[in-house]
CSV table of C-alpha atoms and ligand atoms in Angstrom, one decimal:
chain,number,residue,atom,x,y,z
T,1,MET,CA,-181.0,126.2,-75.8
T,2,PRO,CA,-182.1,124.0,-72.8
T,3,LEU,CA,-181.2,120.6,-73.6
T,4,SER,CA,-183.8,118.4,-74.0
T,5,PHE,CA,-183.7,115.3,-72.0
T,6,GLN,CA,-183.7,111.8,-74.0
T,7,PRO,CA,-183.0,109.3,-71.4
T,8,SER,CA,-180.4,107.1,-72.1
T,9,PRO,CA,-180.5,103.1,-73.7
T,10,ASN,CA,-179.3,102.3,-69.8
T,11,ILE,CA,-183.2,102.9,-68.8
T,12,ALA,CA,-184.9,103.6,-72.0
T,13,ARG,CA,-186.6,100.5,-70.8
T,14,LEU,CA,-187.4,101.8,-67.2
T,15,LYS,CA,-190.2,101.7,-65.4
T,16,GLU,CA,-191.2,103.5,-62.1
T,17,SER,CA,-191.5,101.1,-58.7
T,18,ALA,CA,-195.3,100.2,-58.7
T,19,THR,CA,-195.2,99.4,-55.0
T,20,LEU,CA,-193.4,102.9,-54.1
T,21,ALA,CA,-195.7,104.8,-56.5
T,22,VAL,CA,-198.8,103.7,-54.8
T,23,ALA,CA,-197.5,104.8,-51.5
T,24,ALA,CA,-196.1,107.9,-52.8
T,25,LYS,CA,-200.3,108.1,-54.0
T,26,ALA,CA,-201.4,107.1,-50.7
T,27,ARG,CA,-199.7,109.4,-48.4
T,28,ALA,CA,-200.9,111.9,-51.2
T,29,LEU,CA,-204.5,111.2,-50.8
T,30,LYS,CA,-203.7,111.1,-47.0
T,31,ALA,CA,-202.0,114.3,-46.6
T,32,GLN,CA,-205.4,116.0,-48.7
T,33,GLY,CA,-207.3,114.7,-46.1
T,34,ILE,CA,-208.9,111.6,-47.8
T,35,PRO,CA,-209.0,108.5,-45.9
T,36,VAL,CA,-207.2,106.1,-47.5
T,37,ILE,CA,-206.5,102.4,-46.4
T,38,ASP,CA,-203.4,101.4,-47.5
T,39,LEU,CA,-202.9,98.2,-48.3
T,40,GLY,CA,-199.8,99.4,-50.8
T,41,ALA,CA,-196.6,99.4,-48.8
T,42,GLY,CA,-194.4,96.9,-47.9
T,43,GLU,CA,-193.4,98.2,-44.7
T,44,PRO,CA,-193.5,97.3,-41.7
T,45,ASP,CA,-195.8,99.3,-39.3
T,46,PHE,CA,-193.8,98.4,-36.1
T,47,ASP,CA,-191.0,101.3,-34.7
T,48,THR,CA,-187.7,100.2,-35.1
T,49,PRO,CA,-187.0,98.7,-31.4
T,50,ALA,CA,-185.8,100.6,-28.9
T,51,PHE,CA,-182.8,98.8,-28.1
T,52,ILE,CA,-181.5,99.8,-31.4
T,53,ARG,CA,-182.6,103.3,-31.9
T,54,ARG,CA,-180.6,103.7,-28.4
T,55,ALA,CA,-177.2,101.6,-30.3
T,56,ALA,CA,-177.6,103.7,-32.9
T,57,ALA,CA,-177.9,107.2,-30.8
T,58,ALA,CA,-174.3,106.0,-28.6
T,59,ALA,CA,-172.3,105.1,-31.9
T,60,VAL,CA,-173.1,108.4,-33.5
T,61,GLU,CA,-172.0,110.0,-29.7
T,62,ALA,CA,-168.9,107.8,-30.3
T,63,GLY,CA,-168.4,109.2,-33.8
T,64,ALA,CA,-169.7,106.7,-36.2
T,65,THR,CA,-169.9,109.9,-38.4
T,66,ARG,CA,-167.6,108.7,-41.1
T,67,TYR,CA,-166.2,106.8,-44.1
T,68,THR,CA,-166.2,103.5,-43.2
T,69,ASN,CA,-164.7,100.1,-45.6
T,70,THR,CA,-167.0,100.2,-48.5
T,71,GLU,CA,-168.0,96.4,-47.5
T,72,GLY,CA,-169.0,97.5,-44.5
T,73,ILE,CA,-167.2,97.7,-40.7
T,74,LEU,CA,-165.9,94.0,-39.7
T,75,PRO,CA,-168.0,93.3,-36.3
T,76,LEU,CA,-170.7,93.8,-38.7
T,77,ARG,CA,-169.6,91.7,-41.3
T,78,GLU,CA,-168.2,89.3,-38.6
T,79,ALA,CA,-172.2,89.5,-36.7
T,80,ILE,CA,-173.8,88.6,-40.3
T,81,ALA,CA,-171.7,85.2,-40.5
T,82,ALA,CA,-172.1,84.1,-37.0
T,83,ASP,CA,-176.0,84.6,-37.8
T,84,ALA,CA,-175.8,82.3,-41.6
T,85,ASN,CA,-173.6,79.9,-39.3
T,86,ARG,CA,-176.2,79.7,-36.7
T,87,ILE,CA,-178.6,78.3,-39.6
T,88,GLU,CA,-178.2,74.1,-39.4
T,89,GLY,CA,-177.1,72.1,-42.0
T,90,GLN,CA,-174.3,74.2,-43.6
T,91,SER,CA,-170.8,71.8,-44.0
T,92,VAL,CA,-168.6,75.0,-44.8
T,93,PRO,CA,-169.2,78.1,-42.5
T,94,VAL,CA,-169.8,81.3,-43.8
T,95,THR,CA,-166.7,83.9,-43.0
T,96,PRO,CA,-166.6,88.0,-43.6
T,97,ALA,CA,-165.1,87.7,-46.5
T,98,GLU,CA,-168.5,86.7,-48.0
T,99,VAL,CA,-170.0,89.4,-47.1
T,100,VAL,CA,-170.7,92.6,-48.7
T,101,VAL,CA,-173.0,95.6,-46.3
T,102,SER,CA,-174.7,97.4,-48.7
T,103,ASN,CA,-177.7,100.5,-48.5
T,104,GLY,CA,-180.3,97.8,-48.5
T,105,SER,CA,-180.6,94.5,-49.8
T,106,LYS,CA,-182.3,96.4,-52.8
T,107,GLN,CA,-178.9,97.6,-53.2
T,108,SER,CA,-177.3,93.9,-52.9
T,109,LEU,CA,-179.8,92.7,-55.2
T,110,TYR,CA,-179.0,94.7,-58.0
T,111,ASN,CA,-175.2,94.8,-57.1
T,112,ALA,CA,-175.5,90.8,-57.4
T,113,CYS,CA,-177.5,91.2,-61.1
T,114,VAL,CA,-174.7,93.8,-62.9
T,115,CYS,CA,-171.7,91.5,-61.2
T,116,CYS,CA,-172.8,88.0,-62.5
T,117,PHE,CA,-175.7,89.3,-65.6
T,118,GLY,CA,-174.9,91.0,-68.6
T,119,PRO,CA,-175.7,91.4,-72.6
T,120,GLY,CA,-176.8,88.3,-73.8
T,121,ASP,CA,-177.9,86.8,-70.5
T,122,GLU,CA,-181.0,85.1,-69.7
T,123,VAL,CA,-182.2,85.2,-65.9
T,124,LEU,CA,-185.1,83.1,-65.2
T,125,ILE,CA,-187.6,84.9,-63.0
T,126,PRO,CA,-190.3,82.6,-60.6
T,127,THR,CA,-193.3,85.3,-61.5
T,128,PRO,CA,-195.5,86.5,-59.9
T,129,ALA,CA,-192.1,88.3,-58.3
T,130,TRP,CA,-191.1,91.4,-56.4
T,131,THR,CA,-191.7,94.4,-59.1
T,132,SER,CA,-187.7,95.2,-58.7
T,133,TYR,CA,-186.2,92.2,-60.4
T,134,PHE,CA,-187.5,92.9,-63.6
T,135,GLU,CA,-185.4,96.2,-63.1
T,136,MET,CA,-182.9,95.3,-62.0
T,137,VAL,CA,-182.3,92.5,-64.3
T,138,ASP,CA,-182.9,94.7,-67.2
T,139,LEU,CA,-180.6,97.0,-65.9
T,140,ALA,CA,-177.8,94.6,-66.0
T,141,ARG,CA,-178.8,94.6,-69.7
T,142,ALA,CA,-180.0,90.8,-69.3
T,143,VAL,CA,-183.3,89.2,-70.2
T,144,ALA,CA,-185.6,88.8,-67.3
T,145,VAL,CA,-187.4,85.5,-68.7
T,146,PRO,CA,-190.7,85.0,-66.2
T,147,VAL,CA,-191.5,81.9,-65.2
T,148,VAL,CA,-195.4,82.0,-64.0
T,149,GLY,CA,-195.9,79.7,-61.1
T,150,ASP,CA,-198.8,76.9,-60.9
T,151,PRO,CA,-202.1,78.7,-59.6
T,152,ALA,CA,-202.5,75.1,-57.7
T,153,ASN,CA,-199.4,75.2,-55.7
T,154,SER,CA,-199.6,79.2,-55.1
T,155,LEU,CA,-197.8,80.1,-57.9
T,156,LYS,CA,-194.8,79.0,-56.7
T,157,VAL,CA,-192.1,77.5,-59.5
T,158,THR,CA,-190.6,73.6,-59.9
T,159,ALA,CA,-187.1,72.9,-61.0
T,160,ALA,CA,-188.9,71.1,-63.8
T,161,MET,CA,-190.4,74.7,-65.2
T,162,LEU,CA,-187.6,76.8,-64.6
T,163,ALA,CA,-185.6,73.7,-66.7
T,164,ALA,CA,-188.2,73.9,-69.6
T,165,ALA,CA,-187.4,77.9,-69.7
T,166,ALA,CA,-184.3,77.5,-70.3
T,167,THR,CA,-182.0,77.7,-72.8
T,168,PRO,CA,-178.0,78.2,-73.2
T,169,ARG,CA,-178.2,81.8,-72.6
T,170,THR,CA,-179.4,80.9,-69.3
T,171,ARG,CA,-176.9,82.8,-66.3
T,172,GLY,CA,-179.5,82.0,-63.3
T,173,LEU,CA,-182.3,82.9,-61.2
T,174,MET,CA,-184.2,85.0,-58.7
T,175,LEU,CA,-185.1,82.6,-55.7
T,176,ASN,CA,-188.0,84.5,-53.2
T,177,SER,CA,-189.1,82.4,-49.6
T,178,PRO,CA,-191.2,83.8,-48.7
T,179,SER,CA,-192.3,85.5,-51.4
T,180,ASN,CA,-193.6,88.8,-52.3
T,181,PRO,CA,-196.1,89.5,-53.3
T,182,THR,CA,-197.3,86.4,-52.5
T,183,GLY,CA,-196.8,85.0,-49.3
T,184,ALA,CA,-196.2,81.7,-50.7
T,185,VAL,CA,-192.9,79.5,-48.2
T,186,TYR,CA,-191.0,77.0,-50.9
T,187,SER,CA,-190.4,73.8,-49.0
T,188,ARG,CA,-187.2,71.6,-48.5
T,189,GLU,CA,-188.0,70.1,-51.4
T,190,GLU,CA,-189.2,71.9,-53.6
T,191,LEU,CA,-186.0,74.3,-53.2
T,192,ALA,CA,-183.9,71.4,-53.1
T,193,SER,CA,-184.9,70.1,-56.6
T,194,ILE,CA,-184.7,73.9,-57.8
T,195,LEU,CA,-180.8,74.3,-56.0
T,196,THR,CA,-179.8,71.5,-57.4
T,197,LEU,CA,-180.7,72.3,-61.0
T,198,ALA,CA,-179.3,75.7,-60.2
T,199,ALA,CA,-175.6,74.0,-59.6
T,200,ASP,CA,-176.0,71.1,-62.2
T,201,ARG,CA,-176.1,73.9,-65.0
T,202,GLY,CA,-174.0,76.2,-63.2
T,203,TRP,CA,-176.5,78.9,-62.7
T,204,TRP,CA,-175.9,81.7,-60.7
T,205,VAL,CA,-179.2,81.9,-57.5
T,206,ILE,CA,-179.9,85.0,-56.5
T,207,ALA,CA,-181.3,83.4,-53.6
T,208,ASP,CA,-184.0,87.0,-51.9
T,209,GLU,CA,-184.3,86.2,-48.0
T,210,ILE,CA,-185.6,89.6,-46.5
T,211,TYR,CA,-188.6,87.5,-45.1
T,212,ARG,CA,-187.2,84.5,-43.9
T,213,ARG,CA,-187.7,85.3,-40.6
T,214,ILE,CA,-191.3,86.1,-40.9
T,215,ALA,CA,-192.9,82.4,-41.9
T,216,TYR,CA,-195.9,81.5,-39.8
T,217,GLU,CA,-195.8,78.0,-40.5
T,218,GLY,CA,-193.0,75.9,-39.5
T,219,GLY,CA,-190.5,78.5,-40.8
T,220,ALA,CA,-188.7,78.8,-43.9
T,221,LEU,CA,-185.7,78.0,-45.1
T,222,SER,CA,-182.6,79.0,-46.1
T,223,ALA,CA,-180.6,78.5,-49.3
T,224,LEU,CA,-177.4,78.5,-46.9
T,225,GLU,CA,-179.1,74.8,-46.1
T,226,ILE,CA,-180.1,73.5,-48.5
T,227,ALA,CA,-177.6,74.3,-51.2
T,228,PRO,CA,-175.6,71.6,-52.6
T,229,THR,CA,-172.9,74.1,-53.3
T,230,ARG,CA,-172.2,77.8,-51.9
T,231,ASP,CA,-170.2,78.4,-55.6
T,232,ASN,CA,-172.5,79.5,-57.1
T,233,LEU,CA,-175.4,81.2,-54.0
T,234,ILE,CA,-175.7,84.5,-53.4
T,235,VAL,CA,-177.8,84.8,-50.6
T,236,ILE,CA,-179.5,88.1,-49.8
T,237,ASN,CA,-181.1,90.0,-46.2
T,238,GLY,CA,-181.3,92.7,-43.9
T,239,VAL,CA,-183.0,94.1,-41.2
T,240,ALA,CA,-185.6,95.9,-42.7
T,241,LYS,CA,-188.3,94.1,-42.6
T,242,ALA,CA,-188.0,91.2,-39.5
T,243,TYR,CA,-186.4,94.2,-37.2
T,244,ALA,CA,-188.8,96.7,-38.6
T,245,MET,CA,-185.7,99.0,-40.1
T,246,THR,CA,-186.8,100.0,-43.3
T,247,GLY,CA,-185.4,103.7,-43.1
T,248,TRP,CA,-181.9,102.6,-42.0
T,249,ARG,CA,-181.4,100.8,-45.4
T,250,ILE,CA,-178.9,98.2,-44.3
T,251,GLY,CA,-179.0,95.3,-46.3
T,252,TRP,CA,-176.1,92.3,-47.1
T,253,SER,CA,-174.6,90.1,-49.5
T,254,ILE,CA,-173.2,86.1,-48.5
T,255,ALA,CA,-171.9,85.2,-51.9
T,256,PRO,CA,-168.3,83.6,-52.2
T,257,PRO,CA,-165.1,85.6,-52.2
T,258,ALA,CA,-164.4,86.5,-55.8
T,259,VAL,CA,-168.3,87.9,-56.6
T,260,SER,CA,-168.0,89.4,-53.1
T,261,LYS,CA,-165.2,91.4,-54.0
T,262,ALA,CA,-166.5,92.8,-57.8
T,263,MET,CA,-169.7,93.6,-56.0
T,264,THR,CA,-166.9,95.5,-53.2
T,265,ALA,CA,-165.1,97.4,-55.9
T,266,PHE,CA,-168.7,97.8,-57.9
T,267,GLN,CA,-170.5,99.4,-55.1
T,268,GLY,CA,-167.4,101.1,-54.1
T,269,HIS,CA,-167.7,103.4,-57.4
T,270,THR,CA,-171.5,104.0,-56.8
T,271,THR,CA,-172.3,104.8,-53.4
T,272,SER,CA,-169.7,103.6,-51.2
T,273,ASN,CA,-170.1,102.2,-47.6
T,274,ALA,CA,-173.9,102.2,-46.4
T,275,ALA,CA,-174.5,104.7,-43.5
T,276,ALA,CA,-172.1,104.3,-41.0
T,277,VAL,CA,-175.1,104.9,-38.1
T,278,SER,CA,-177.0,102.6,-39.7
T,279,GLN,CA,-174.2,99.9,-39.6
T,280,HIS,CA,-174.3,100.1,-35.4
T,281,ALA,CA,-177.7,100.1,-35.3
T,282,ALA,CA,-177.5,96.1,-37.4
T,283,LEU,CA,-175.2,95.5,-35.5
T,284,ALA,CA,-177.2,96.0,-32.4
T,285,ALA,CA,-179.8,93.9,-33.7
T,286,LEU,CA,-177.6,90.7,-34.9
T,287,VAL,CA,-175.6,90.6,-31.6
T,288,GLU,CA,-178.2,91.6,-28.4
T,289,ARG,CA,-179.7,88.2,-29.5
T,290,GLU,CA,-182.5,88.3,-26.3
T,291,GLN,CA,-184.1,91.6,-27.1
T,292,ALA,CA,-183.9,91.3,-30.7
T,293,ASP,CA,-185.8,87.6,-31.0
T,294,ALA,CA,-188.0,89.0,-28.0
T,295,ALA,CA,-188.4,92.3,-30.2
T,296,VAL,CA,-189.0,89.4,-33.5
T,297,SER,CA,-191.3,87.4,-32.0
T,298,HIS,CA,-193.7,89.4,-30.9
T,299,MET,CA,-193.8,91.3,-34.4
T,300,VAL,CA,-194.2,88.0,-36.7
T,301,GLN,CA,-196.8,87.0,-33.9
T,302,SER,CA,-199.0,90.6,-34.9
T,303,PHE,CA,-198.4,90.0,-38.6
T,304,ARG,CA,-200.0,85.9,-37.6
T,305,GLN,CA,-203.0,87.4,-35.5
T,306,ARG,CA,-203.2,89.8,-39.2
T,307,ARG,CA,-202.9,87.2,-41.6
T,308,ASP,CA,-205.0,85.1,-39.7
T,309,ALA,CA,-207.9,87.8,-39.0
T,310,VAL,CA,-207.9,88.2,-42.9
T,311,LEU,CA,-208.4,85.1,-43.5
T,312,ALA,CA,-211.4,85.1,-41.6
T,313,ALA,CA,-212.8,88.6,-42.9
T,314,LEU,CA,-212.3,87.0,-46.9
T,315,ALA,CA,-214.7,84.1,-45.5
T,316,PRO,CA,-217.7,85.1,-46.9
T,317,PHE,CA,-216.3,86.2,-49.5
T,318,PRO,CA,-215.4,82.5,-50.8
T,319,SER,CA,-215.5,83.4,-54.8
T,320,VAL,CA,-212.4,85.5,-53.5
T,321,ARG,CA,-209.4,83.2,-54.8
T,322,HIS,CA,-206.2,84.0,-53.1
T,323,VAL,CA,-202.8,82.9,-52.2
T,324,HIS,CA,-202.3,81.0,-48.9
T,325,PRO,CA,-199.7,83.3,-47.0
T,326,GLN,CA,-197.4,81.4,-45.3
T,327,GLY,CA,-194.9,84.3,-44.8
T,328,ALA,CA,-194.5,87.7,-45.8
T,329,PHE,CA,-197.2,90.3,-44.4
T,330,TYR,CA,-199.2,90.2,-48.5
T,331,LEU,CA,-202.4,88.2,-49.7
T,332,TYR,CA,-202.1,87.9,-53.6
T,333,VAL,CA,-205.6,88.2,-54.8
T,334,ASN,CA,-207.0,86.6,-57.6
T,335,VAL,CA,-209.0,89.4,-59.7
T,336,GLU,CA,-209.4,87.8,-63.2
T,337,GLY,CA,-212.2,88.8,-65.3
T,338,PHE,CA,-212.5,92.1,-63.7
T,339,ARG,CA,-215.5,94.1,-65.5
T,340,GLY,CA,-213.6,92.7,-68.4
T,341,ALA,CA,-211.0,94.8,-68.6
T,342,HIS,CA,-207.6,94.1,-70.3
T,343,ASP,CA,-205.6,94.4,-67.6
T,344,PRO,CA,-207.8,93.6,-64.6
T,345,GLY,CA,-206.1,94.3,-62.2
T,346,ALA,CA,-205.0,98.1,-62.8
T,347,ALA,CA,-208.5,98.5,-63.5
T,348,PHE,CA,-209.4,97.4,-60.1
T,349,ALA,CA,-206.2,98.7,-58.0
T,350,ALA,CA,-208.2,102.1,-59.2
T,351,ALA,CA,-211.5,100.8,-58.8
T,352,VAL,CA,-211.0,100.0,-55.7
T,353,LEU,CA,-209.0,103.3,-55.2
T,354,ASP,CA,-211.5,106.1,-56.4
T,355,GLU,CA,-214.9,103.6,-55.2
T,356,HIS,CA,-213.6,102.3,-51.8
T,357,GLN,CA,-210.2,104.2,-51.0
T,358,VAL,CA,-208.7,101.5,-50.3
T,359,ALA,CA,-204.6,101.3,-52.4
T,360,ILE,CA,-203.4,98.4,-53.1
T,361,VAL,CA,-200.7,96.9,-56.1
T,362,PRO,CA,-201.7,95.6,-59.5
T,363,GLY,CA,-200.5,92.2,-60.1
T,364,ASN,CA,-198.7,93.4,-63.5
T,365,ALA,CA,-196.0,94.9,-60.9
T,366,PHE,CA,-195.3,91.3,-60.5
T,367,GLY,CA,-196.0,89.7,-64.1
T,368,THR,CA,-199.6,88.4,-63.4
T,369,PRO,CA,-201.7,91.2,-64.3
T,370,GLY,CA,-205.0,89.2,-63.1
T,371,TRP,CA,-203.9,89.6,-59.4
T,372,ILE,CA,-203.7,92.2,-56.7
T,373,ARG,CA,-201.3,92.5,-53.8
T,374,ALA,CA,-202.6,93.9,-50.5
T,375,SER,CA,-199.9,94.6,-47.5
T,376,TYR,CA,-201.5,93.5,-44.3
T,377,ALA,CA,-198.4,95.6,-42.2
T,378,THR,CA,-200.8,97.4,-40.9
T,379,THR,CA,-202.9,97.5,-38.0
T,380,GLU,CA,-205.3,94.9,-37.9
T,381,SER,CA,-208.6,96.4,-38.0
T,382,ILE,CA,-207.2,98.9,-40.6
T,383,ALA,CA,-206.4,95.3,-42.8
T,384,VAL,CA,-209.5,93.5,-42.3
T,385,GLU,CA,-211.5,96.8,-42.8
T,386,GLY,CA,-209.2,96.7,-46.2
T,387,LEU,CA,-209.7,93.5,-47.5
T,388,THR,CA,-213.4,93.8,-46.8
T,389,ARG,CA,-213.5,96.6,-49.2
T,390,VAL,CA,-211.4,94.6,-51.6
T,391,ALA,CA,-213.5,91.5,-51.2
T,392,ARG,CA,-216.9,94.0,-51.9
T,393,CYS,CA,-215.6,95.7,-54.7
T,394,LEU,CA,-214.4,91.7,-56.2
T,395,THR,CA,-217.9,90.1,-55.5
T,396,ALA,CA,-220.1,93.5,-56.4
P,1,LIG,N1,-190.3,95.9,-50.9
P,1,LIG,C1,-191.6,96.5,-50.1
P,1,LIG,C2,-192.4,96.1,-51.0
P,1,LIG,O1,-192.6,95.4,-52.2
P,1,LIG,C3,-191.2,97.5,-50.2
P,1,LIG,C4,-191.4,99.2,-51.5
P,1,LIG,C5,-190.5,98.3,-52.3
P,1,LIG,O2,-189.0,98.7,-52.2
P,1,LIG,O3,-191.0,98.2,-53.6
P,1,LIG,O4,-193.6,96.9,-51.0
């Protein structure tokens, strides 16, 4: 008799990733010949810079085809530490012993959740937040506690809001600046008060800084340069977004040595090392600084132009409220009240795809059903046309 599949309690509440599902749906519609404007995917549309591709090809020829240490090759961990140490304001330099390389920042985030949180622990999630944080905390059998940010302050949270949501079971929080899905960037003061609260309370801070280099108004700060201590701090980053390297799957964590050791042990039993060739590609991205900086500034400049263009396209629709994006490549648009729907973001996402062929992600994926996320990591004319259709659909 065939065994009927009953999901184990580990995944009983697991939902499919909405960001990946929207991207897959848009690809499927395009394959059917439907000209969908895809503003769903949070993925740079640039090719990985040529010098990185060449370094990867050379590494394969030179034999980078075998297992590496679980935590990653030493030259890459040294380069990650050196890169972190270029951030000003750190009193104690980051060492390679604090760095664990993984199969993308998503894996580092998950490993950190599994290693630091467990049954009964509560984890504060400034919301809206990237969809996978909620699931990762849940998979760690901890409780995700959404703390919804202030719409008058770009949906950001304050230390006071986090303190108000805390209980004796609070064990940590997820920080993300620039934010996916809003593009909001936390100021030095905002970050300092949150990091000080977390240090005082003994909470883990998992700071996801994957969009840090994609910032348009004075840059985005790292928790590394502000935190009063690194004892409770796990900084996550990777090459996917800044260097247009999504498919290479290289991320990393910078964490206290004991945490790094635990994350390495966990990874050693689940996935082992990240792909050797991808580690060499990431190494080139970090050490060939002149070429890398030129490539990153070119891409950030393009994202900025697109951001300005989509904001200009929305200017004739003053009733369309959105968070002012200072970084990343997302626009978070308020759709509350849309056709009186119970879940306005989902209703709007369905309507704008059916009626205007634009794919966007409903805000319920990020913990705020009254909003939708549009990615402008696509050519300027497509982004402008897509957002114009969004505004028309919303104001029709
Ligand atoms: N982080 C991107 C997004 O939010 C990529 C998709 C994913 O892994 O969620 O769209």
